[in-house]
Coordinates of C-alpha atoms in Angstrom, one line a residue:
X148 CA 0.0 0.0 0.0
X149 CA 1.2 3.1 -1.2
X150 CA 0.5 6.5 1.3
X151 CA 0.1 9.4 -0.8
X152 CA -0.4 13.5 -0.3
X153 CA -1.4 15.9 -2.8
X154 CA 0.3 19.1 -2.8
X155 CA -1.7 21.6 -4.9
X156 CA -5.4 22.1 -5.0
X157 CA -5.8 24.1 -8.2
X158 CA -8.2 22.2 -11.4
X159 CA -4.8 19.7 -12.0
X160 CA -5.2 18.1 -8.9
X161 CA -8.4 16.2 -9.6
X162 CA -6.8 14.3 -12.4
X163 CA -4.3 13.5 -9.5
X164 CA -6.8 13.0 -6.7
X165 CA -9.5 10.7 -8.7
X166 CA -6.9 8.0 -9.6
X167 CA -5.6 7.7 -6.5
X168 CA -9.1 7.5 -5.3
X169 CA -9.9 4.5 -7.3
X170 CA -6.3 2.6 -7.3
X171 CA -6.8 0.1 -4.7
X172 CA -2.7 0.2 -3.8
X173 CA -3.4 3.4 -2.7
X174 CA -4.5 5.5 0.5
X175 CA -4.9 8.6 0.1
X176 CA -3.9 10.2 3.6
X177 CA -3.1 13.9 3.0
X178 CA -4.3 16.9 1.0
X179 CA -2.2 20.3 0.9
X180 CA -3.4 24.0 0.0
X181 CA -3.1 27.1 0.3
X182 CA -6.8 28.4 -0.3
X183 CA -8.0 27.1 3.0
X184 CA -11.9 26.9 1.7
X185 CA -10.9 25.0 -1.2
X186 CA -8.8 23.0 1.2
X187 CA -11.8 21.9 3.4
X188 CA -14.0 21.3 0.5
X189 CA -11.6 18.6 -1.0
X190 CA -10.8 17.0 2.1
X191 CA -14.7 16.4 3.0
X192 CA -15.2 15.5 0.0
X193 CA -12.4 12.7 -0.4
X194 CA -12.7 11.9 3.2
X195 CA -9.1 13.0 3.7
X196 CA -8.8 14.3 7.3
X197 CA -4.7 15.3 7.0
X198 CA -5.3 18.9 5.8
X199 CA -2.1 21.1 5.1
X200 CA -2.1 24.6 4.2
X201 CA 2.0 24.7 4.3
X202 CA 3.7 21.8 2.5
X203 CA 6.6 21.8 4.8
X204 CA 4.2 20.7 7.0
X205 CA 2.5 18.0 5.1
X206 CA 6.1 16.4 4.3
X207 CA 6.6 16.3 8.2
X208 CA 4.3 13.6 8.0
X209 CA 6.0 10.4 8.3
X210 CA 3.3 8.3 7.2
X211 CA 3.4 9.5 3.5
X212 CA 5.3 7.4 0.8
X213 CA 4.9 9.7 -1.9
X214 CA 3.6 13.3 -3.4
X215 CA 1.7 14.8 -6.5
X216 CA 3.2 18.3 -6.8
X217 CA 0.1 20.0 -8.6
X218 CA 1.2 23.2 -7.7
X219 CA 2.1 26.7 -9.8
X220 CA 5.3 26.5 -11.3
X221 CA 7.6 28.3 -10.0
X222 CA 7.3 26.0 -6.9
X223 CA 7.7 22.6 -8.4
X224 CA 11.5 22.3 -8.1
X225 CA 11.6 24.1 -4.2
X226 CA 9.2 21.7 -3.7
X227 CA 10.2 18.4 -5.1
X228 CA 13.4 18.9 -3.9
X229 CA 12.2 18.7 -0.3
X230 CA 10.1 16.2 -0.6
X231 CA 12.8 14.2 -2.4
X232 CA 15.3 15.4 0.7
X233 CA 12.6 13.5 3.6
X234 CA 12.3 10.5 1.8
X235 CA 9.2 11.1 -0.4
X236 CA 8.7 9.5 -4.0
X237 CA 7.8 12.6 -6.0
X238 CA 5.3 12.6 -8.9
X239 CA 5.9 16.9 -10.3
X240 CA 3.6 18.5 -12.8
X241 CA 5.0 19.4 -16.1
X242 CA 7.5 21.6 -16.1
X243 CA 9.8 20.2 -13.9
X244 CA 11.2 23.5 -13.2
X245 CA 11.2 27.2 -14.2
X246 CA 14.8 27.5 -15.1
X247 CA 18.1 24.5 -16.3
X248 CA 19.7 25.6 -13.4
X249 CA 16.5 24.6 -10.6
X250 CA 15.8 21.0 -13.0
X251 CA 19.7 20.1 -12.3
X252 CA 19.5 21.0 -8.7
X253 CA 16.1 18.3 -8.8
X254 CA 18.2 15.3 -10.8
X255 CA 20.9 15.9 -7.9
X256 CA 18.3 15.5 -5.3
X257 CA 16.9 12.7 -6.9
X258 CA 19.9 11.1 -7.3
X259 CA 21.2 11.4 -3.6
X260 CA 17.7 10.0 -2.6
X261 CA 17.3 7.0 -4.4
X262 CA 13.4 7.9 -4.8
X263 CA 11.4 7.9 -7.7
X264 CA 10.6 11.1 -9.4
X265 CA 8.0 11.2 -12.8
X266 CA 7.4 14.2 -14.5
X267 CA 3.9 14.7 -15.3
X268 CA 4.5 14.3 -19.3
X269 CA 0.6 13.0 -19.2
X270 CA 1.0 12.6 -23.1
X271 CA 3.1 9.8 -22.9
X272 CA 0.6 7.7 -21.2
X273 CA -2.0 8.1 -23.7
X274 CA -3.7 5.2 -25.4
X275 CA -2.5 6.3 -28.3
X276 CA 0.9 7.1 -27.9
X277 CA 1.6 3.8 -26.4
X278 CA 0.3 2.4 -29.6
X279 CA 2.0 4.4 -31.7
X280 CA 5.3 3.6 -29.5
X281 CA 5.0 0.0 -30.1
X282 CA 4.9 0.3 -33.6
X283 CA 7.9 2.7 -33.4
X284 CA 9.8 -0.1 -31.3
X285 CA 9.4 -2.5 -33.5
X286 CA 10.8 0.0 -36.4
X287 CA 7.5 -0.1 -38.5
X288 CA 8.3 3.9 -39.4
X289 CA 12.4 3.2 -40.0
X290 CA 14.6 6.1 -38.8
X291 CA 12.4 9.2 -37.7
X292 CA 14.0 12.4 -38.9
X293 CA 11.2 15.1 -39.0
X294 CA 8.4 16.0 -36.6
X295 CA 6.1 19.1 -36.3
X296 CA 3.7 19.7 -33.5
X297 CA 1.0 22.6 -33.4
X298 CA -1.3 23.7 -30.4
X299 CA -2.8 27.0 -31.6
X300 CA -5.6 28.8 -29.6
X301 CA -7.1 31.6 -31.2
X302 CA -8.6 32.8 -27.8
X303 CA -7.4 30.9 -25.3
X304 CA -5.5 32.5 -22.5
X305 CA -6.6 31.0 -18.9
X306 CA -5.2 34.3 -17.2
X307 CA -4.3 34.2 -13.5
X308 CA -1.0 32.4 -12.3
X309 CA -0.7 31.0 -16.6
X310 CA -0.5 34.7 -17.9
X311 CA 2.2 36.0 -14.4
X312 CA 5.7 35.4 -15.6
X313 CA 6.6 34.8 -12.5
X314 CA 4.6 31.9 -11.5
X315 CA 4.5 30.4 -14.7
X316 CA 7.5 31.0 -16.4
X317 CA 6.2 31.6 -19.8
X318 CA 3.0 31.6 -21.4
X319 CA 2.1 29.1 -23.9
X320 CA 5.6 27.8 -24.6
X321 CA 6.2 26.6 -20.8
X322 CA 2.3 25.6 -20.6
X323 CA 1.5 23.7 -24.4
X324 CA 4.7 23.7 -26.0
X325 CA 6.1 21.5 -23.2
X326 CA 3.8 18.9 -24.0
X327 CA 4.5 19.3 -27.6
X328 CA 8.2 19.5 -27.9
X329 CA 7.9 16.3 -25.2
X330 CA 5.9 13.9 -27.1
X331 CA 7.7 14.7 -30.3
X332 CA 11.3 14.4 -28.8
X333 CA 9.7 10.8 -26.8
X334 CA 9.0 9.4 -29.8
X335 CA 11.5 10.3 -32.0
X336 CA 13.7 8.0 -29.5
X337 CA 15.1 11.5 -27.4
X338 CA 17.7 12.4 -29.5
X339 CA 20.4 15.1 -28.0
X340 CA 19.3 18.2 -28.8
X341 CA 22.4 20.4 -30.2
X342 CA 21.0 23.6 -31.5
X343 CA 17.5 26.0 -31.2
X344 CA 16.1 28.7 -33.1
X345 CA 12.9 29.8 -31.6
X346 CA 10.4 33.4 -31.7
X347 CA 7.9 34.8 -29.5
X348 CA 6.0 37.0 -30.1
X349 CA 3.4 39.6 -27.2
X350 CA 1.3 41.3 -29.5
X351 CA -2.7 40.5 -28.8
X352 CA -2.6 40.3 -24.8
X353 CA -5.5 39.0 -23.0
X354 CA -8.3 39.9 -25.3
X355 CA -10.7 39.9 -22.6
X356 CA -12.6 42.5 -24.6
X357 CA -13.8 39.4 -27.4
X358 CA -17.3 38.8 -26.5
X359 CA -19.4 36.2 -27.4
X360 CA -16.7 33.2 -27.1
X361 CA -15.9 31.0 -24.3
X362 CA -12.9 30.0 -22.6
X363 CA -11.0 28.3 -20.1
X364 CA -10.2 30.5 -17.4
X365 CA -7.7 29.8 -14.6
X366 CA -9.8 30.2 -10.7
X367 CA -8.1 33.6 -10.1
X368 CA -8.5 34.8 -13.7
X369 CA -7.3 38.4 -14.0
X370 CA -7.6 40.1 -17.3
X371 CA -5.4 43.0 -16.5
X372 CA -2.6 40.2 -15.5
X373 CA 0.0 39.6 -18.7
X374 CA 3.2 39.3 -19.4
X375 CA 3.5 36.5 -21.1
X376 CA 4.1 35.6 -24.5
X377 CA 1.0 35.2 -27.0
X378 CA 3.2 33.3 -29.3
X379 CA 6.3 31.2 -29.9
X380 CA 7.8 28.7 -32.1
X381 CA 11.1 27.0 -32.8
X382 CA 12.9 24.7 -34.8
X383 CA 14.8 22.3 -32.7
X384 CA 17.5 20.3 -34.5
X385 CA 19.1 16.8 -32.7
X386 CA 22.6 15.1 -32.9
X387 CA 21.3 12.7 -35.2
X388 CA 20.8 14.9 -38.1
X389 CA 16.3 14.9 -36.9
X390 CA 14.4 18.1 -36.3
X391 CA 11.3 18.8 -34.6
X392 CA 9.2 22.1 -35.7
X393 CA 6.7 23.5 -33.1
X394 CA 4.2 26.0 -32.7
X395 CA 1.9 27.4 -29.7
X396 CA -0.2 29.8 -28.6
X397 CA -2.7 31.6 -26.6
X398 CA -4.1 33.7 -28.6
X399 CA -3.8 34.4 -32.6
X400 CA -6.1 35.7 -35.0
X401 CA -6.5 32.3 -36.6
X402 CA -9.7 31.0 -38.0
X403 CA -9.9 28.5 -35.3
X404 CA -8.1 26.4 -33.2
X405 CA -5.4 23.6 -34.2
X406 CA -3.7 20.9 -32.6
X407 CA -1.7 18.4 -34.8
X408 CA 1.4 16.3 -34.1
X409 CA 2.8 14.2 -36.9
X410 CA 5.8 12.1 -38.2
X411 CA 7.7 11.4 -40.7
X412 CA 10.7 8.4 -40.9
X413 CA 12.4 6.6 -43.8
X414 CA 9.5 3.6 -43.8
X415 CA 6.7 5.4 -43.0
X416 CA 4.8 8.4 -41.0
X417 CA 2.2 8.8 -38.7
X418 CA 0.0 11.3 -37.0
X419 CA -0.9 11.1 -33.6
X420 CA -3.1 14.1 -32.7
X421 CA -5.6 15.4 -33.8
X422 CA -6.4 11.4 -34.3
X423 CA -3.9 8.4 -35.0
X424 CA -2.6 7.1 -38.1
X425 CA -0.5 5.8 -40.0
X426 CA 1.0 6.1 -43.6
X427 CA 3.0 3.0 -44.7
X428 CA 4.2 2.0 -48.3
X429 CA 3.2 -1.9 -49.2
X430 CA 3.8 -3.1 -52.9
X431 CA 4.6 -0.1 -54.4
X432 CA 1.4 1.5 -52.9
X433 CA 1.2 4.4 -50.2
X434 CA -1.4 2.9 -47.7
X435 CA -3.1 5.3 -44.6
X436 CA -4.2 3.0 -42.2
X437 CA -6.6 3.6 -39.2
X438 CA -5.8 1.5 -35.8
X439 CA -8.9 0.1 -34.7
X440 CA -9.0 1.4 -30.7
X441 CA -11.5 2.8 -28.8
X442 CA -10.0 6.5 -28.6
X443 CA -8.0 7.4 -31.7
X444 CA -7.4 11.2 -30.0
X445 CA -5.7 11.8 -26.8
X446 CA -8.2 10.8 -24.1
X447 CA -7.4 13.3 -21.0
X448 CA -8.8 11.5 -18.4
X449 CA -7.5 7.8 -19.2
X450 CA -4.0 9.5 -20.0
X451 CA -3.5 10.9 -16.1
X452 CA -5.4 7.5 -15.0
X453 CA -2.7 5.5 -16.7
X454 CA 0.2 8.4 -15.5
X455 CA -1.2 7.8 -11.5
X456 CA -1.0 4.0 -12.1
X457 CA 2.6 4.1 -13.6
X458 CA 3.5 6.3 -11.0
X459 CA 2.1 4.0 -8.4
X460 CA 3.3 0.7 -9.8
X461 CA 7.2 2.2 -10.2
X462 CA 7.3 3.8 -6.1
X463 CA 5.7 0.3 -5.0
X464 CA 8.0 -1.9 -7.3
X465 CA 11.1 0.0 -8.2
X466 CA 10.4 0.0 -11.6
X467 CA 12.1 3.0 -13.7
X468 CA 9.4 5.2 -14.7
X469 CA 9.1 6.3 -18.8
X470 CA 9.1 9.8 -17.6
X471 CA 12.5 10.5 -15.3
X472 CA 13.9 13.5 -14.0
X473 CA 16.7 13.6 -16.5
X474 CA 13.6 13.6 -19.1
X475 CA 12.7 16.5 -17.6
X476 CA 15.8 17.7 -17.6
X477 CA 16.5 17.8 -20.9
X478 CA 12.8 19.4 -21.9
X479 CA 13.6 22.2 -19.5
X480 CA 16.7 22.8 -21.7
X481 CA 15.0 23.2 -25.1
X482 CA 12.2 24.7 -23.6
X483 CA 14.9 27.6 -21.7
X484 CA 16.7 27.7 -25.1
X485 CA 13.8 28.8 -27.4
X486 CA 12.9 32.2 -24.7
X487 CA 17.2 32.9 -25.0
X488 CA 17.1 32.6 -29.4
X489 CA 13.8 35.0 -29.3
X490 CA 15.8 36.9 -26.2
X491 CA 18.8 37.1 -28.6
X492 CA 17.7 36.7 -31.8
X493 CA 20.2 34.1 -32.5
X494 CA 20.2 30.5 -32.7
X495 CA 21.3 28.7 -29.0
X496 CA 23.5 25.9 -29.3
X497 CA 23.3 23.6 -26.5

């Protein structure tokens, strides 16, 4: 049985909370916030009685195996890096960190710990992308040299702690593009990235005056609250000779929203958002083939059940977990590098 405490209380913490809930490894012993009303809410309504509005206090507790960082993200690496210090496996929502230098301090911790640390790269658990990866692994694509990934809102910017540079970090970059750039560089086998060439751009703001269209908003929304970028992209290029292209945003004046991700190797391609498949060549014939699966698109709900589980299964086992610190590592590097090329206007070797 695994002891677990949720640090965090914001909308990311139910997909934490609920799988917890229903894996029957687990006890879910201790909740953590610092909105003392939401606090209360969640603990009567999970029957969790260990209420913590201070995480130092919560990992006091000696009773907890293990910690869901859901928190804003300029506290993830302060944070996992004392949990990680009193013994505590560590489960950290994407990023990992706000800067190289905090995600290094992190892998050190988690290396002088022996714990298990997962970064929250929920993609990677999806249906789909385990799918696709088997079919990678057993080299049905050949050598994969190009991907592109796009996650385009034309009005989409949640405002509150996503849109103040310094909780976030960044606005869509650090917030979409990490997913992107992550799913891309995990299935293209994480190649070494060498060299980035990125843009962002502020130039629509919150748009808070566009009526007549909904969006998410964060729980302390605050229009007047921006300084982060609307849009960025970058072309990322790996030791291996591969590149990755990638776009985000929160806001554009695009006709509507996007989200694709696709590939392209030597044998074949495939696209795994906006729904899988797969383009093969068979007898001198280009074939797109359709897996048959019950979701074909990323299911959000299934992905963090199947992340909690993982999670779960490599603290109680030992097992290495497909989404380590040095992953996260390495994310935070491309990630740091695109903000220095716009910074700079030149291209960031790394």
């Amino acid at each position: 049985m695994l002891n677990v405490g949720v640090i965090g209380g914001g909308s990311i913490s139910e997909f934490h909370i609920k799988p917890y809930v229903a894996n029957g490894e687990v006890e879910l012993i201790a909740l953590c916030d610092s909105n003392e009303q939401r606090l209360a809410e969640a603990g009567k309504r999970y029957g969790v009685t260990n209420l913590y509005s201070n995480y130092a206090e919560l990992l006091k507790n000696g009773d907890i195996d293990a910690v869901s960082i859901c928190t804003w993200n300029n506290t993830h690496a302060e944070i996992a890096i004392a949990a990680l210090e009193v013994g505590k496996h560590v489960l950290v929502e994407k990023p990992l960190s706000m800067t190289v230098e905090q995600a290094l301090a992190v892998e050190a911790a988690v290396e002088k710990s022996g714990k298990i640390l997962q970064v929250g790269f929920v993609r990677r658990h999806g249906n789909n992308t385990k799918l696709l990866k088997q079919f990678i692994d057993q080299d049905e694509f050949g050598e994969i040299y190009y991907a592109k990934a796009s996650c385009l809102r034309r009005l989409g910017n949640p405002g509150g702690w996503f849109s103040d540079q310094a909780k976030s970090g960044g606005g869509p970059l650090i917030d979409l593009g990490v997913h992107m750039v992550d799913i891309c560089w995990y299935l293209m086998g994480k190649p070494r990235p060498v060299s980035v060439s990125g843009n962002t751009y502020s130039k629509l703001g919150n748009r808070s005056h566009i009526e007549n269209l909904s969006f998410y908003k964060a729980a302390d929304y605050n229009p007047t609250v921006n300084d982060v970028e609307d849009l960025a992209n970058a072309l990322i290029r790996f030791d291996n000779g591969a590149s990755l292209y990638v776009d985000v945003s929160f806001t554009l004046h695009a006709k509507k929203d996007e989200l694709y991700v696709k590939f392209f190797g030597e044998k074949g391609g495939a696209e795994i958002e906006p729904k899988l498949a797969i383009v093969t060549e068979k007898n001198n014939t280009i074939l797109n083939s359709t897996p048959q699966i019950d979701n074909l698109s990323f299911d959000f709900v299934g992905a963090f059940e199947n992340e909690i589980n993982h999670f779960v299964d490599c603290c109680l086992t030992g097992k290495e977990t497909i989404a380590p610190v040095e992953d996260g590592v390495q994310v935070m590097k491309m990630l740091n590098a695109v903000y220095e090329s716009a910074k700079t206007g030149k291209e960031v070797y790394l």
